[in-house]
mmCIF file of C-alpha atoms in Angstrom:
data_model
loop_
_atom_site.group_PDB
_atom_site.id
_atom_site.type_symbol
_atom_site.label_atom_id
_atom_site.label_comp_id
_atom_site.label_asym_id
_atom_site.label_seq_id
_atom_site.Cartn_x
_atom_site.Cartn_y
_atom_site.Cartn_z
ATOM 1 C CA UNK A 82 -34.214 176.393 13.072
ATOM 2 C CA UNK A 83 -32.314 173.966 15.311
ATOM 3 C CA UNK A 84 -33.206 174.245 18.996
ATOM 4 C CA UNK A 85 -30.929 172.675 21.606
ATOM 5 C CA UNK A 86 -32.107 172.115 25.167
ATOM 6 C CA UNK A 87 -30.096 170.950 28.144
ATOM 7 C CA UNK A 88 -31.631 169.503 31.268
ATOM 8 C CA UNK A 89 -31.110 170.042 34.129
ATOM 9 C CA UNK A 90 -29.931 173.657 34.153
ATOM 10 C CA UNK A 91 -28.050 173.009 37.380
ATOM 11 C CA UNK A 92 -27.031 169.913 39.303
ATOM 12 C CA UNK A 93 -25.358 169.436 42.661
ATOM 13 C CA UNK A 94 -24.039 166.009 43.647
ATOM 14 C CA UNK A 95 -21.719 164.560 46.299
ATOM 15 C CA UNK A 96 -18.278 163.466 45.252
ATOM 16 C CA UNK A 97 -18.099 159.948 43.859
ATOM 17 C CA UNK A 98 -21.576 159.887 42.396
ATOM 18 C CA UNK A 99 -22.208 158.859 38.796
ATOM 19 C CA UNK A 100 -24.333 161.354 36.881
ATOM 20 C CA UNK A 101 -25.982 161.975 33.523
ATOM 21 C CA UNK A 102 -26.407 165.262 31.699
ATOM 22 C CA UNK A 103 -28.988 165.511 28.944
ATOM 23 C CA UNK A 104 -29.041 167.315 25.622
ATOM 24 C CA UNK A 105 -31.920 167.297 23.150
ATOM 25 C CA UNK A 106 -32.209 168.825 19.705
ATOM 26 C CA UNK A 107 -35.115 169.367 17.337
ATOM 27 C CA UNK A 108 -33.551 168.725 13.913
ATOM 28 C CA UNK A 109 -32.011 165.261 13.592
ATOM 29 C CA UNK A 110 -30.118 166.157 10.379
ATOM 30 C CA UNK A 111 -26.876 166.831 12.232
ATOM 31 C CA UNK A 112 -23.273 166.221 11.159
ATOM 32 C CA UNK A 113 -21.956 165.784 14.659
ATOM 33 C CA UNK A 114 -22.450 166.678 18.306
ATOM 34 C CA UNK A 115 -19.781 168.061 20.596
ATOM 35 C CA UNK A 116 -19.703 168.292 24.395
ATOM 36 C CA UNK A 117 -17.788 171.154 25.996
ATOM 37 C CA UNK A 118 -16.800 172.190 29.478
ATOM 38 C CA UNK A 119 -16.660 175.828 30.533
ATOM 39 C CA UNK A 120 -14.996 176.957 33.741
ATOM 40 C CA UNK A 121 -15.976 180.346 35.196
ATOM 41 C CA UNK A 122 -14.450 183.213 33.228
ATOM 42 C CA UNK A 123 -12.897 180.846 30.700
ATOM 43 C CA UNK A 124 -13.510 179.712 27.148
ATOM 44 C CA UNK A 125 -14.919 176.342 26.160
ATOM 45 C CA UNK A 126 -12.855 173.153 26.288
ATOM 46 C CA UNK A 127 -13.890 170.312 24.005
ATOM 47 C CA UNK A 128 -14.565 167.048 25.827
ATOM 48 C CA UNK A 129 -16.020 164.651 23.284
ATOM 49 C CA UNK A 130 -17.083 164.703 19.652
ATOM 50 C CA UNK A 131 -19.619 162.240 18.269
ATOM 51 C CA UNK A 132 -20.049 161.980 14.519
ATOM 52 C CA UNK A 133 -23.580 161.482 13.214
ATOM 53 C CA UNK A 134 -22.766 157.876 12.286
ATOM 54 C CA UNK A 135 -21.557 157.022 15.798
ATOM 55 C CA UNK A 136 -23.550 155.957 18.843
ATOM 56 C CA UNK A 137 -21.067 156.846 21.581
ATOM 57 C CA UNK A 138 -17.624 158.109 22.473
ATOM 58 C CA UNK A 139 -15.588 157.585 25.622
ATOM 59 C CA UNK A 140 -12.754 159.511 27.181
ATOM 60 C CA UNK A 141 -11.616 158.482 30.641
ATOM 61 C CA UNK A 142 -14.532 158.862 33.060
ATOM 62 C CA UNK A 143 -16.695 160.494 30.392
ATOM 63 C CA UNK A 144 -19.036 158.688 28.018
ATOM 64 C CA UNK A 145 -21.246 160.469 25.524
ATOM 65 C CA UNK A 146 -24.050 158.786 23.614
ATOM 66 C CA UNK A 147 -26.017 159.931 20.599
ATOM 67 C CA UNK A 148 -29.471 158.886 19.416
ATOM 68 C CA UNK A 149 -30.040 160.946 16.306
ATOM 69 C CA UNK A 150 -33.501 159.621 15.552
ATOM 70 C CA UNK A 151 -34.848 160.741 18.912
ATOM 71 C CA UNK A 152 -32.772 163.928 18.979
ATOM 72 C CA UNK A 153 -30.953 163.116 22.195
ATOM 73 C CA UNK A 154 -27.464 162.918 23.602
ATOM 74 C CA UNK A 155 -26.300 162.140 27.110
ATOM 75 C CA UNK A 156 -23.009 162.816 28.857
ATOM 76 C CA UNK A 157 -22.266 160.277 31.565
ATOM 77 C CA UNK A 158 -19.672 161.198 34.187
ATOM 78 C CA UNK A 159 -18.455 158.344 36.355
ATOM 79 C CA UNK A 160 -17.152 158.735 39.886
ATOM 80 C CA UNK A 161 -17.530 162.518 39.896
ATOM 81 C CA UNK A 162 -14.846 164.685 41.500
ATOM 82 C CA UNK A 163 -14.883 168.300 42.757
ATOM 83 C CA UNK A 164 -12.656 169.187 39.800
ATOM 84 C CA UNK A 165 -15.543 168.246 37.501
ATOM 85 C CA UNK A 166 -17.459 171.297 38.738
ATOM 86 C CA UNK A 167 -18.096 173.475 35.686
ATOM 87 C CA UNK A 168 -20.772 174.259 33.122
ATOM 88 C CA UNK A 169 -21.236 171.597 30.478
ATOM 89 C CA UNK A 170 -22.542 172.579 27.049
ATOM 90 C CA UNK A 171 -23.556 170.504 24.081
ATOM 91 C CA UNK A 172 -23.419 171.772 20.514
ATOM 92 C CA UNK A 173 -24.924 170.232 17.403
ATOM 93 C CA UNK A 174 -23.513 170.938 13.982
ATOM 94 C CA UNK A 175 -25.587 171.243 10.842
ATOM 95 C CA UNK A 176 -25.596 173.487 7.818
ATOM 96 C CA UNK A 177 -22.242 175.031 8.728
ATOM 97 C CA UNK A 178 -23.482 176.256 12.082
ATOM 98 C CA UNK A 179 -23.068 175.015 15.600
ATOM 99 C CA UNK A 180 -26.119 175.359 17.815
ATOM 100 C CA UNK A 181 -25.487 175.426 21.544
ATOM 101 C CA UNK A 182 -27.605 174.544 24.509
ATOM 102 C CA UNK A 183 -27.605 176.896 27.485
ATOM 103 C CA UNK A 184 -25.633 174.417 29.561
ATOM 104 C CA UNK A 185 -25.843 172.425 32.772
ATOM 105 C CA UNK A 186 -24.004 173.927 35.725
ATOM 106 C CA UNK A 187 -22.513 171.063 37.736
ATOM 107 C CA UNK A 188 -21.327 171.342 41.318
ATOM 108 C CA UNK A 189 -19.586 168.327 42.829
ATOM 109 C CA UNK A 190 -19.384 168.655 46.598
ATOM 110 C CA UNK A 191 -16.365 167.234 48.441
ATOM 111 C CA UNK B 34 -0.134 179.083 17.079
ATOM 112 C CA UNK B 35 -0.907 176.303 19.515
ATOM 113 C CA UNK B 36 -4.411 177.534 20.264
ATOM 114 C CA UNK B 37 -6.959 180.198 19.413
ATOM 115 C CA UNK B 38 -5.778 183.539 20.738
ATOM 116 C CA UNK B 39 -8.114 186.427 21.532
ATOM 117 C CA UNK B 40 -7.347 189.982 22.546
ATOM 118 C CA UNK B 41 -8.001 191.944 24.599
ATOM 119 C CA UNK B 42 -9.048 189.561 27.344
ATOM 120 C CA UNK B 43 -10.952 192.380 29.032
ATOM 121 C CA UNK B 44 -12.221 195.655 27.634
ATOM 122 C CA UNK B 45 -14.112 198.358 29.486
ATOM 123 C CA UNK B 46 -15.500 201.135 27.353
ATOM 124 C CA UNK B 47 -17.964 203.975 27.524
ATOM 125 C CA UNK B 48 -21.310 203.873 25.800
ATOM 126 C CA UNK B 49 -21.036 205.227 22.265
ATOM 127 C CA UNK B 50 -17.393 204.296 21.723
ATOM 128 C CA UNK B 51 -16.224 201.840 19.060
ATOM 129 C CA UNK B 52 -14.355 198.650 20.032
ATOM 130 C CA UNK B 53 -12.328 196.096 18.123
ATOM 131 C CA UNK B 54 -11.862 192.513 19.261
ATOM 132 C CA UNK B 55 -9.216 190.327 17.688
ATOM 133 C CA UNK B 56 -9.068 186.586 17.059
ATOM 134 C CA UNK B 57 -6.016 184.671 15.874
ATOM 135 C CA UNK B 58 -7.132 181.136 14.954
ATOM 136 C CA UNK B 59 -5.105 177.956 14.949
ATOM 137 C CA UNK B 60 -2.741 177.950 11.998
ATOM 138 C CA UNK B 61 -4.283 176.167 9.024
ATOM 139 C CA UNK B 62 -7.851 176.279 10.326
ATOM 140 C CA UNK B 63 -10.033 177.487 7.484
ATOM 141 C CA UNK B 64 -13.248 178.078 9.439
ATOM 142 C CA UNK B 65 -13.634 180.820 12.032
ATOM 143 C CA UNK B 66 -16.680 181.585 14.165
ATOM 144 C CA UNK B 67 -17.640 184.429 16.478
ATOM 145 C CA UNK B 68 -20.109 183.862 19.309
ATOM 146 C CA UNK B 69 -21.452 186.080 22.048
ATOM 147 C CA UNK B 70 -22.231 184.866 25.573
ATOM 148 C CA UNK B 71 -24.189 187.192 27.790
ATOM 149 C CA UNK B 72 -24.159 186.705 31.555
ATOM 150 C CA UNK B 73 -25.849 183.431 32.451
ATOM 151 C CA UNK B 74 -26.890 182.814 28.861
ATOM 152 C CA UNK B 75 -25.972 180.341 26.156
ATOM 153 C CA UNK B 76 -23.833 181.043 23.136
ATOM 154 C CA UNK B 77 -25.281 183.265 20.428
ATOM 155 C CA UNK B 78 -23.902 182.794 16.908
ATOM 156 C CA UNK B 79 -22.673 186.006 15.315
ATOM 157 C CA UNK B 80 -20.691 185.303 12.136
ATOM 158 C CA UNK B 81 -18.903 182.482 10.314
ATOM 159 C CA UNK B 82 -15.968 182.616 7.880
ATOM 160 C CA UNK B 83 -14.950 179.660 5.704
ATOM 161 C CA UNK B 84 -11.876 180.057 3.547
ATOM 162 C CA UNK B 85 -12.386 182.612 0.807
ATOM 163 C CA UNK B 86 -16.171 182.236 0.730
ATOM 164 C CA UNK B 87 -18.508 185.072 1.606
ATOM 165 C CA UNK B 88 -19.055 185.092 5.382
ATOM 166 C CA UNK B 89 -22.345 184.040 6.960
ATOM 167 C CA UNK B 90 -23.369 187.217 8.783
ATOM 168 C CA UNK B 91 -26.859 186.027 9.689
ATOM 169 C CA UNK B 92 -26.216 186.208 13.438
ATOM 170 C CA UNK B 93 -25.022 189.798 13.669
ATOM 171 C CA UNK B 94 -27.570 191.560 15.902
ATOM 172 C CA UNK B 95 -27.433 194.983 14.228
ATOM 173 C CA UNK B 96 -25.528 196.990 11.639
ATOM 174 C CA UNK B 97 -23.303 198.297 14.430
ATOM 175 C CA UNK B 98 -21.579 194.911 14.344
ATOM 176 C CA UNK B 99 -19.144 193.945 11.605
ATOM 177 C CA UNK B 100 -16.292 191.516 11.189
ATOM 178 C CA UNK B 101 -13.543 190.874 8.745
ATOM 179 C CA UNK B 102 -10.960 188.191 8.252
ATOM 180 C CA UNK B 103 -7.748 189.216 6.571
ATOM 181 C CA UNK B 104 -5.705 186.752 4.538
ATOM 182 C CA UNK B 105 -7.832 183.870 5.727
ATOM 183 C CA UNK B 106 -6.313 184.078 9.197
ATOM 184 C CA UNK B 107 -6.783 186.813 11.808
ATOM 185 C CA UNK B 108 -10.286 188.154 12.330
ATOM 186 C CA UNK B 109 -11.465 191.413 13.858
ATOM 187 C CA UNK B 110 -14.958 191.951 15.264
ATOM 188 C CA UNK B 111 -15.895 195.625 15.380
ATOM 189 C CA UNK B 112 -18.741 197.063 17.411
ATOM 190 C CA UNK B 113 -19.577 200.669 16.637
ATOM 191 C CA UNK B 114 -21.349 203.050 19.007
ATOM 192 C CA UNK B 115 -21.403 200.468 21.792
ATOM 193 C CA UNK B 116 -24.498 200.090 23.962
ATOM 194 C CA UNK B 117 -24.783 198.631 27.449
ATOM 195 C CA UNK B 118 -26.573 195.581 26.067
ATOM 196 C CA UNK B 119 -23.408 194.771 24.088
ATOM 197 C CA UNK B 120 -21.721 193.836 27.372
ATOM 198 C CA UNK B 121 -20.869 190.139 27.089
ATOM 199 C CA UNK B 122 -18.041 187.701 26.503
ATOM 200 C CA UNK B 123 -17.173 187.435 22.834
ATOM 201 C CA UNK B 124 -15.828 184.008 21.940
ATOM 202 C CA UNK B 125 -13.958 183.023 18.820
ATOM 203 C CA UNK B 126 -13.535 179.456 17.587
ATOM 204 C CA UNK B 127 -11.795 177.876 14.642
ATOM 205 C CA UNK B 128 -12.067 174.560 12.858
ATOM 206 C CA UNK B 129 -9.958 172.731 10.286
ATOM 207 C CA UNK B 130 -11.427 172.152 6.833
ATOM 208 C CA UNK B 131 -13.874 169.268 6.770
ATOM 209 C CA UNK B 132 -13.454 168.398 10.437
ATOM 210 C CA UNK B 133 -16.306 170.448 11.890
ATOM 211 C CA UNK B 134 -14.713 170.435 15.325
ATOM 212 C CA UNK B 135 -14.548 173.683 17.241
ATOM 213 C CA UNK B 136 -11.584 174.921 19.279
ATOM 214 C CA UNK B 137 -12.365 178.024 21.292
ATOM 215 C CA UNK B 138 -10.282 180.927 22.498
ATOM 216 C CA UNK B 139 -10.514 182.196 26.067
ATOM 217 C CA UNK B 140 -12.811 185.033 25.025
ATOM 218 C CA UNK B 141 -12.868 188.811 25.255
ATOM 219 C CA UNK B 142 -14.993 190.207 28.065
ATOM 220 C CA UNK B 143 -16.569 193.505 27.020
ATOM 221 C CA UNK B 144 -18.114 195.847 29.559
ATOM 222 C CA UNK B 145 -19.926 198.931 28.307
ATOM 223 C CA UNK B 146 -20.505 201.544 31.005
#
């Protein structure tokens, strides 16, 4: 069964800092990997989708990379802002299921 | 519709009562998923519908949980004889055919007293 782990569980940084969130998975036979953001009391908002054939995707200040062979993905956030404070989850897709990590709770201090 | 719609947004019920949670996916999305998120926990897969195929019910935690999807669109998750451990946020997501990209609703927060 696919296991998805996110490290760290929580992260607190000052505004303006660049940061990296990590996601690892045990079964490399994935179709794609998706990064989500979840604000308190809200649903999940999709940030980036990386297909299994891709190495990275970028959207604004966000860059996600994928190394399927080592079972790792990273989400890089440049020049962090207080509005980036949320929980970030990664999900890997294989065999018609999406497997989620437990998330990294990010706090960006003004 | 423009997004995935879930209702009710909040439901408080007494232990032993039955509840129904509704999900209206994005129009044209053939895949529909239900997940459960307990306080401070990750997402737990419950059930998956794809078109007219038999649903994947492998994540349903007990026979008190059931779900149906009528006409390939709206889905209802039913929890019978609710227990306090059923308290959680129930999230629905849909995906277009072949795209394997999830769009989530805002969730239904269930509290069982």
